């Protein structure tokens, strides 16, 4: 259930909200705030996934004879198709 919450944004963020509504992209301040919170949530999820991937990589151990430049070259060739 939705709950009203009072926050102090400051002039800069109030202007962003006002401009977003005036542009027609958003109908209300609530929509602008919800979109901002969705973006924060999305970023936090990406950070979590990246941290998990880093931890998995660290647990996988050290690779001997790894040439990072050679590896980047292979990746560039693979994805330039």
mmCIF file of N, CA and C in Angstrom:
data_model
loop_
_atom_site.group_PDB
_atom_site.id
_atom_site.type_symbol
_atom_site.label_atom_id
_atom_site.label_comp_id
_atom_site.label_asym_id
_atom_site.label_seq_id
_atom_site.Cartn_x
_atom_site.Cartn_y
_atom_site.Cartn_z
ATOM 1 N N UNK A 1 0.841 -1.177 0.000
ATOM 2 C CA UNK A 1 0.000 0.000 0.000
ATOM 3 C C UNK A 1 0.886 1.241 0.000
ATOM 4 N N UNK A 2 0.518 2.224 -0.800
ATOM 5 C CA UNK A 2 1.295 3.458 -0.897
ATOM 6 C C UNK A 2 1.216 4.243 0.400
ATOM 7 N N UNK A 3 2.308 4.926 0.686
ATOM 8 C CA UNK A 3 2.402 5.703 1.917
ATOM 9 C C UNK A 3 2.969 7.073 1.571
ATOM 10 N N UNK A 4 2.382 8.119 2.097
ATOM 11 C CA UNK A 4 2.917 9.461 1.891
ATOM 12 C C UNK A 4 4.147 9.654 2.757
ATOM 13 N N UNK A 5 5.189 10.193 2.149
ATOM 14 C CA UNK A 5 6.434 10.448 2.852
ATOM 15 C C UNK A 5 6.886 11.861 2.522
ATOM 16 N N UNK A 6 7.344 12.571 3.506
ATOM 17 C CA UNK A 6 7.822 13.937 3.309
ATOM 18 C C UNK A 6 9.341 13.936 3.249
ATOM 19 N N UNK A 7 9.886 14.582 2.208
ATOM 20 C CA UNK A 7 11.334 14.685 2.073
ATOM 21 C C UNK A 7 11.717 16.115 1.698
ATOM 22 N N UNK A 8 12.917 16.512 2.086
ATOM 23 C CA UNK A 8 13.453 17.805 1.692
ATOM 24 C C UNK A 8 14.454 17.557 0.580
ATOM 25 N N UNK A 9 14.199 18.136 -0.598
ATOM 26 C CA UNK A 9 15.022 17.851 -1.762
ATOM 27 C C UNK A 9 16.063 18.922 -2.041
ATOM 28 N N UNK A 10 15.750 20.128 -1.794
ATOM 29 C CA UNK A 10 16.642 21.219 -2.165
ATOM 30 C C UNK A 10 16.271 21.750 -3.534
ATOM 31 N N UNK A 11 16.723 22.954 -3.801
ATOM 32 C CA UNK A 11 16.331 23.667 -5.016
ATOM 33 C C UNK A 11 16.714 22.925 -6.295
ATOM 34 N N UNK A 12 17.901 22.367 -6.340
ATOM 35 C CA UNK A 12 18.366 21.679 -7.550
ATOM 36 C C UNK A 12 17.414 20.550 -7.950
ATOM 37 N N UNK A 13 17.095 19.682 -7.003
ATOM 38 C CA UNK A 13 16.226 18.549 -7.315
ATOM 39 C C UNK A 13 14.784 18.984 -7.540
ATOM 40 N N UNK A 14 14.352 20.029 -6.867
ATOM 41 C CA UNK A 14 13.006 20.561 -7.116
ATOM 42 C C UNK A 14 12.900 21.065 -8.552
ATOM 43 N N UNK A 15 13.970 21.699 -9.052
ATOM 44 C CA UNK A 15 13.972 22.172 -10.441
ATOM 45 C C UNK A 15 13.934 21.003 -11.420
ATOM 46 N N UNK A 16 14.653 19.954 -11.106
ATOM 47 C CA UNK A 16 14.632 18.771 -11.975
ATOM 48 C C UNK A 16 13.220 18.203 -12.051
ATOM 49 N N UNK A 17 12.567 18.104 -10.916
ATOM 50 C CA UNK A 17 11.196 17.586 -10.886
ATOM 51 C C UNK A 17 10.276 18.490 -11.691
ATOM 52 N N UNK A 18 10.384 19.781 -11.473
ATOM 53 C CA UNK A 18 9.532 20.745 -12.174
ATOM 54 C C UNK A 18 9.746 20.660 -13.682
ATOM 55 N N UNK A 19 10.998 20.616 -14.119
ATOM 56 C CA UNK A 19 11.302 20.526 -15.548
ATOM 57 C C UNK A 19 10.806 19.208 -16.143
ATOM 58 N N UNK A 20 10.912 18.133 -15.386
ATOM 59 C CA UNK A 20 10.452 16.831 -15.867
ATOM 60 C C UNK A 20 8.945 16.821 -16.079
ATOM 61 N N UNK A 21 8.226 17.477 -15.198
ATOM 62 C CA UNK A 21 6.766 17.561 -15.325
ATOM 63 C C UNK A 21 6.397 18.492 -16.476
ATOM 64 N N UNK A 22 7.060 19.654 -16.548
ATOM 65 C CA UNK A 22 6.768 20.623 -17.613
ATOM 66 C C UNK A 22 7.048 20.051 -18.998
ATOM 67 N N UNK A 23 8.038 19.175 -19.099
ATOM 68 C CA UNK A 23 8.380 18.580 -20.395
ATOM 69 C C UNK A 23 7.315 17.586 -20.859
ATOM 70 N N UNK A 24 6.470 17.159 -19.925
ATOM 71 C CA UNK A 24 5.429 16.196 -20.261
ATOM 72 C C UNK A 24 5.860 14.750 -20.081
ATOM 73 N N UNK A 25 7.100 14.552 -19.738
ATOM 74 C CA UNK A 25 7.594 13.176 -19.556
ATOM 75 C C UNK A 25 6.959 12.522 -18.343
ATOM 76 N N UNK A 26 6.701 13.297 -17.313
ATOM 77 C CA UNK A 26 6.091 12.790 -16.086
ATOM 78 C C UNK A 26 4.883 13.648 -15.745
ATOM 79 N N UNK A 27 3.888 13.022 -15.129
ATOM 80 C CA UNK A 27 2.660 13.734 -14.783
ATOM 81 C C UNK A 27 2.702 14.336 -13.388
ATOM 82 N N UNK A 28 3.593 13.840 -12.537
ATOM 83 C CA UNK A 28 3.615 14.325 -11.154
ATOM 84 C C UNK A 28 5.003 14.162 -10.546
ATOM 85 N N UNK A 29 5.200 14.844 -9.431
ATOM 86 C CA UNK A 29 6.455 14.711 -8.690
ATOM 87 C C UNK A 29 6.637 13.268 -8.226
ATOM 88 N N UNK A 30 5.554 12.625 -7.862
ATOM 89 C CA UNK A 30 5.637 11.231 -7.410
ATOM 90 C C UNK A 30 6.203 10.326 -8.501
ATOM 91 N N UNK A 31 5.788 10.556 -9.741
ATOM 92 C CA UNK A 31 6.303 9.748 -10.849
ATOM 93 C C UNK A 31 7.804 9.958 -11.026
ATOM 94 N N UNK A 32 8.244 11.206 -10.908
ATOM 95 C CA UNK A 32 9.670 11.506 -11.051
ATOM 96 C C UNK A 32 10.464 10.813 -9.950
ATOM 97 N N UNK A 33 9.987 10.913 -8.728
ATOM 98 C CA UNK A 33 10.671 10.304 -7.585
ATOM 99 C C UNK A 33 10.700 8.783 -7.733
ATOM 100 N N UNK A 34 9.578 8.182 -8.139
ATOM 101 C CA UNK A 34 9.541 6.724 -8.319
ATOM 102 C C UNK A 34 10.541 6.275 -9.383
ATOM 103 N N UNK A 35 10.625 7.038 -10.474
ATOM 104 C CA UNK A 35 11.587 6.704 -11.527
ATOM 105 C C UNK A 35 13.016 6.784 -10.987
ATOM 106 N N UNK A 36 13.305 7.813 -10.222
ATOM 107 C CA UNK A 36 14.633 7.936 -9.616
ATOM 108 C C UNK A 36 14.941 6.770 -8.701
ATOM 109 N N UNK A 37 13.967 6.365 -7.911
ATOM 110 C CA UNK A 37 14.172 5.235 -7.000
ATOM 111 C C UNK A 37 14.330 3.926 -7.764
ATOM 112 N N UNK A 38 13.612 3.781 -8.885
ATOM 113 C CA UNK A 38 13.788 2.587 -9.724
ATOM 114 C C UNK A 38 15.221 2.527 -10.262
ATOM 115 N N UNK A 39 15.736 3.690 -10.667
ATOM 116 C CA UNK A 39 17.106 3.726 -11.178
ATOM 117 C C UNK A 39 18.120 3.392 -10.089
ATOM 118 N N UNK A 40 17.895 3.887 -8.884
ATOM 119 C CA UNK A 40 18.775 3.554 -7.757
ATOM 120 C C UNK A 40 18.724 2.052 -7.505
ATOM 121 N N UNK A 41 17.524 1.487 -7.492
ATOM 122 C CA UNK A 41 17.367 0.053 -7.251
ATOM 123 C C UNK A 41 18.072 -0.758 -8.335
ATOM 124 N N UNK A 42 17.905 -0.341 -9.590
ATOM 125 C CA UNK A 42 18.544 -1.030 -10.711
ATOM 126 C C UNK A 42 20.068 -0.982 -10.570
ATOM 127 N N UNK A 43 20.598 0.179 -10.224
ATOM 128 C CA UNK A 43 22.045 0.323 -10.050
ATOM 129 C C UNK A 43 22.547 -0.559 -8.911
ATOM 130 N N UNK A 44 21.815 -0.588 -7.811
ATOM 131 C CA UNK A 44 22.218 -1.412 -6.670
ATOM 132 C C UNK A 44 22.220 -2.893 -7.034
ATOM 133 N N UNK A 45 21.247 -3.320 -7.840
ATOM 134 C CA UNK A 45 21.204 -4.714 -8.283
ATOM 135 C C UNK A 45 22.408 -5.043 -9.164
ATOM 136 N N UNK A 46 22.762 -4.112 -10.061
ATOM 137 C CA UNK A 46 23.925 -4.327 -10.927
ATOM 138 C C UNK A 46 25.201 -4.411 -10.098
ATOM 139 N N UNK A 47 25.327 -3.539 -9.105
ATOM 140 C CA UNK A 47 26.503 -3.562 -8.236
ATOM 141 C C UNK A 47 26.585 -4.888 -7.499
ATOM 142 N N UNK A 48 25.450 -5.374 -7.012
ATOM 143 C CA UNK A 48 25.418 -6.656 -6.301
ATOM 144 C C UNK A 48 25.880 -7.790 -7.210
ATOM 145 N N UNK A 49 25.380 -7.809 -8.433
ATOM 146 C CA UNK A 49 25.753 -8.848 -9.392
ATOM 147 C C UNK A 49 27.244 -8.774 -9.709
ATOM 148 N N UNK A 50 27.761 -7.560 -9.896
ATOM 149 C CA UNK A 50 29.186 -7.402 -10.179
ATOM 150 C C UNK A 50 30.048 -7.864 -9.009
ATOM 151 N N UNK A 51 29.643 -7.511 -7.792
ATOM 152 C CA UNK A 51 30.397 -7.949 -6.612
ATOM 153 C C UNK A 51 30.403 -9.465 -6.501
ATOM 154 N N UNK A 52 29.262 -10.087 -6.780
ATOM 155 C CA UNK A 52 29.190 -11.544 -6.735
ATOM 156 C C UNK A 52 30.092 -12.166 -7.793
ATOM 157 N N UNK A 53 30.137 -11.553 -8.982
ATOM 158 C CA UNK A 53 30.992 -12.065 -10.052
ATOM 159 C C UNK A 53 32.468 -11.917 -9.684
ATOM 160 N N UNK A 54 32.811 -10.797 -9.066
ATOM 161 C CA UNK A 54 34.196 -10.591 -8.632
ATOM 162 C C UNK A 54 34.580 -11.631 -7.588
ATOM 163 N N UNK A 55 33.700 -11.853 -6.623
ATOM 164 C CA UNK A 55 33.971 -12.848 -5.585
ATOM 165 C C UNK A 55 34.117 -14.243 -6.180
ATOM 166 N N UNK A 56 33.262 -14.573 -7.138
ATOM 167 C CA UNK A 56 33.352 -15.889 -7.789
ATOM 168 C C UNK A 56 34.674 -16.014 -8.536
ATOM 169 N N UNK A 57 35.080 -14.944 -9.195
ATOM 170 C CA UNK A 57 36.356 -14.958 -9.903
ATOM 171 C C UNK A 57 37.528 -15.130 -8.956
ATOM 172 N N UNK A 58 37.471 -14.436 -7.826
ATOM 173 C CA UNK A 58 38.546 -14.563 -6.838
ATOM 174 C C UNK A 58 38.606 -15.979 -6.265
ATOM 175 N N UNK A 59 37.449 -16.596 -6.057
ATOM 176 C CA UNK A 59 37.405 -17.961 -5.522
ATOM 177 C C UNK A 59 37.896 -18.988 -6.538
ATOM 178 N N UNK A 60 37.819 -18.638 -7.816
ATOM 179 C CA UNK A 60 38.187 -19.603 -8.853
ATOM 180 C C UNK A 60 39.691 -19.830 -8.935
ATOM 181 N N UNK A 61 40.453 -18.957 -8.331
ATOM 182 C CA UNK A 61 41.899 -19.167 -8.287
ATOM 183 C C UNK A 61 42.662 -18.348 -9.306
ATOM 184 N N UNK A 62 43.960 -18.423 -9.196
ATOM 185 C CA UNK A 62 44.875 -17.673 -10.048
ATOM 186 C C UNK A 62 45.147 -18.453 -11.326
ATOM 187 N N UNK A 63 45.165 -17.752 -12.454
ATOM 188 C CA UNK A 63 45.452 -18.379 -13.742
ATOM 189 C C UNK A 63 46.902 -18.085 -14.103
ATOM 190 N N UNK A 64 47.669 -19.130 -14.340
ATOM 191 C CA UNK A 64 49.070 -18.957 -14.741
ATOM 192 C C UNK A 64 49.145 -18.710 -16.239
ATOM 193 N N UNK A 65 50.187 -18.042 -16.647
ATOM 194 C CA UNK A 65 50.455 -17.776 -18.064
ATOM 195 C C UNK A 65 49.314 -17.028 -18.748
ATOM 196 N N UNK A 66 48.697 -16.104 -18.053
ATOM 197 C CA UNK A 66 47.603 -15.323 -18.632
ATOM 198 C C UNK A 66 48.163 -14.030 -19.192
ATOM 199 N N UNK A 67 47.917 -13.800 -20.474
ATOM 200 C CA UNK A 67 48.348 -12.567 -21.129
ATOM 201 C C UNK A 67 47.105 -11.706 -21.364
ATOM 202 N N UNK A 68 46.923 -10.645 -20.573
ATOM 203 C CA UNK A 68 45.704 -9.843 -20.696
ATOM 204 C C UNK A 68 45.557 -9.188 -22.067
ATOM 205 N N UNK A 69 46.650 -8.760 -22.678
ATOM 206 C CA UNK A 69 46.556 -8.134 -24.000
ATOM 207 C C UNK A 69 46.116 -9.137 -25.056
ATOM 208 N N UNK A 70 46.638 -10.336 -24.977
ATOM 209 C CA UNK A 70 46.231 -11.394 -25.906
ATOM 210 C C UNK A 70 44.747 -11.722 -25.716
ATOM 211 N N UNK A 71 44.322 -11.770 -24.469
ATOM 212 C CA UNK A 71 42.922 -12.057 -24.169
ATOM 213 C C UNK A 71 42.009 -10.954 -24.718
ATOM 214 N N UNK A 72 42.387 -9.694 -24.523
ATOM 215 C CA UNK A 72 41.591 -8.584 -25.053
ATOM 216 C C UNK A 72 41.529 -8.637 -26.573
ATOM 217 N N UNK A 73 42.634 -8.993 -27.207
ATOM 218 C CA UNK A 73 42.664 -9.116 -28.659
ATOM 219 C C UNK A 73 41.671 -10.180 -29.130
ATOM 220 N N UNK A 74 41.648 -11.317 -28.445
ATOM 221 C CA UNK A 74 40.699 -12.385 -28.783
ATOM 222 C C UNK A 74 39.255 -11.916 -28.607
ATOM 223 N N UNK A 75 38.994 -11.203 -27.514
ATOM 224 C CA UNK A 75 37.636 -10.702 -27.272
ATOM 225 C C UNK A 75 37.227 -9.696 -28.337
ATOM 226 N N UNK A 76 38.141 -8.803 -28.693
ATOM 227 C CA UNK A 76 37.835 -7.816 -29.730
ATOM 228 C C UNK A 76 37.507 -8.494 -31.049
ATOM 229 N N UNK A 77 38.283 -9.508 -31.424
ATOM 230 C CA UNK A 77 38.023 -10.239 -32.664
ATOM 231 C C UNK A 77 36.685 -10.970 -32.597
ATOM 232 N N UNK A 78 36.386 -11.538 -31.455
ATOM 233 C CA UNK A 78 35.149 -12.306 -31.283
ATOM 234 C C UNK A 78 33.918 -11.415 -31.422
ATOM 235 N N UNK A 79 33.965 -10.211 -30.854
ATOM 236 C CA UNK A 79 32.772 -9.371 -30.812
ATOM 237 C C UNK A 79 32.711 -8.314 -31.904
ATOM 238 N N UNK A 80 33.675 -8.281 -32.801
ATOM 239 C CA UNK A 80 33.645 -7.327 -33.917
ATOM 240 C C UNK A 80 32.966 -7.911 -35.149
ATOM 241 N N UNK A 81 32.386 -9.068 -35.017
ATOM 242 C CA UNK A 81 31.741 -9.749 -36.150
ATOM 243 C C UNK A 81 30.627 -8.934 -36.718
#
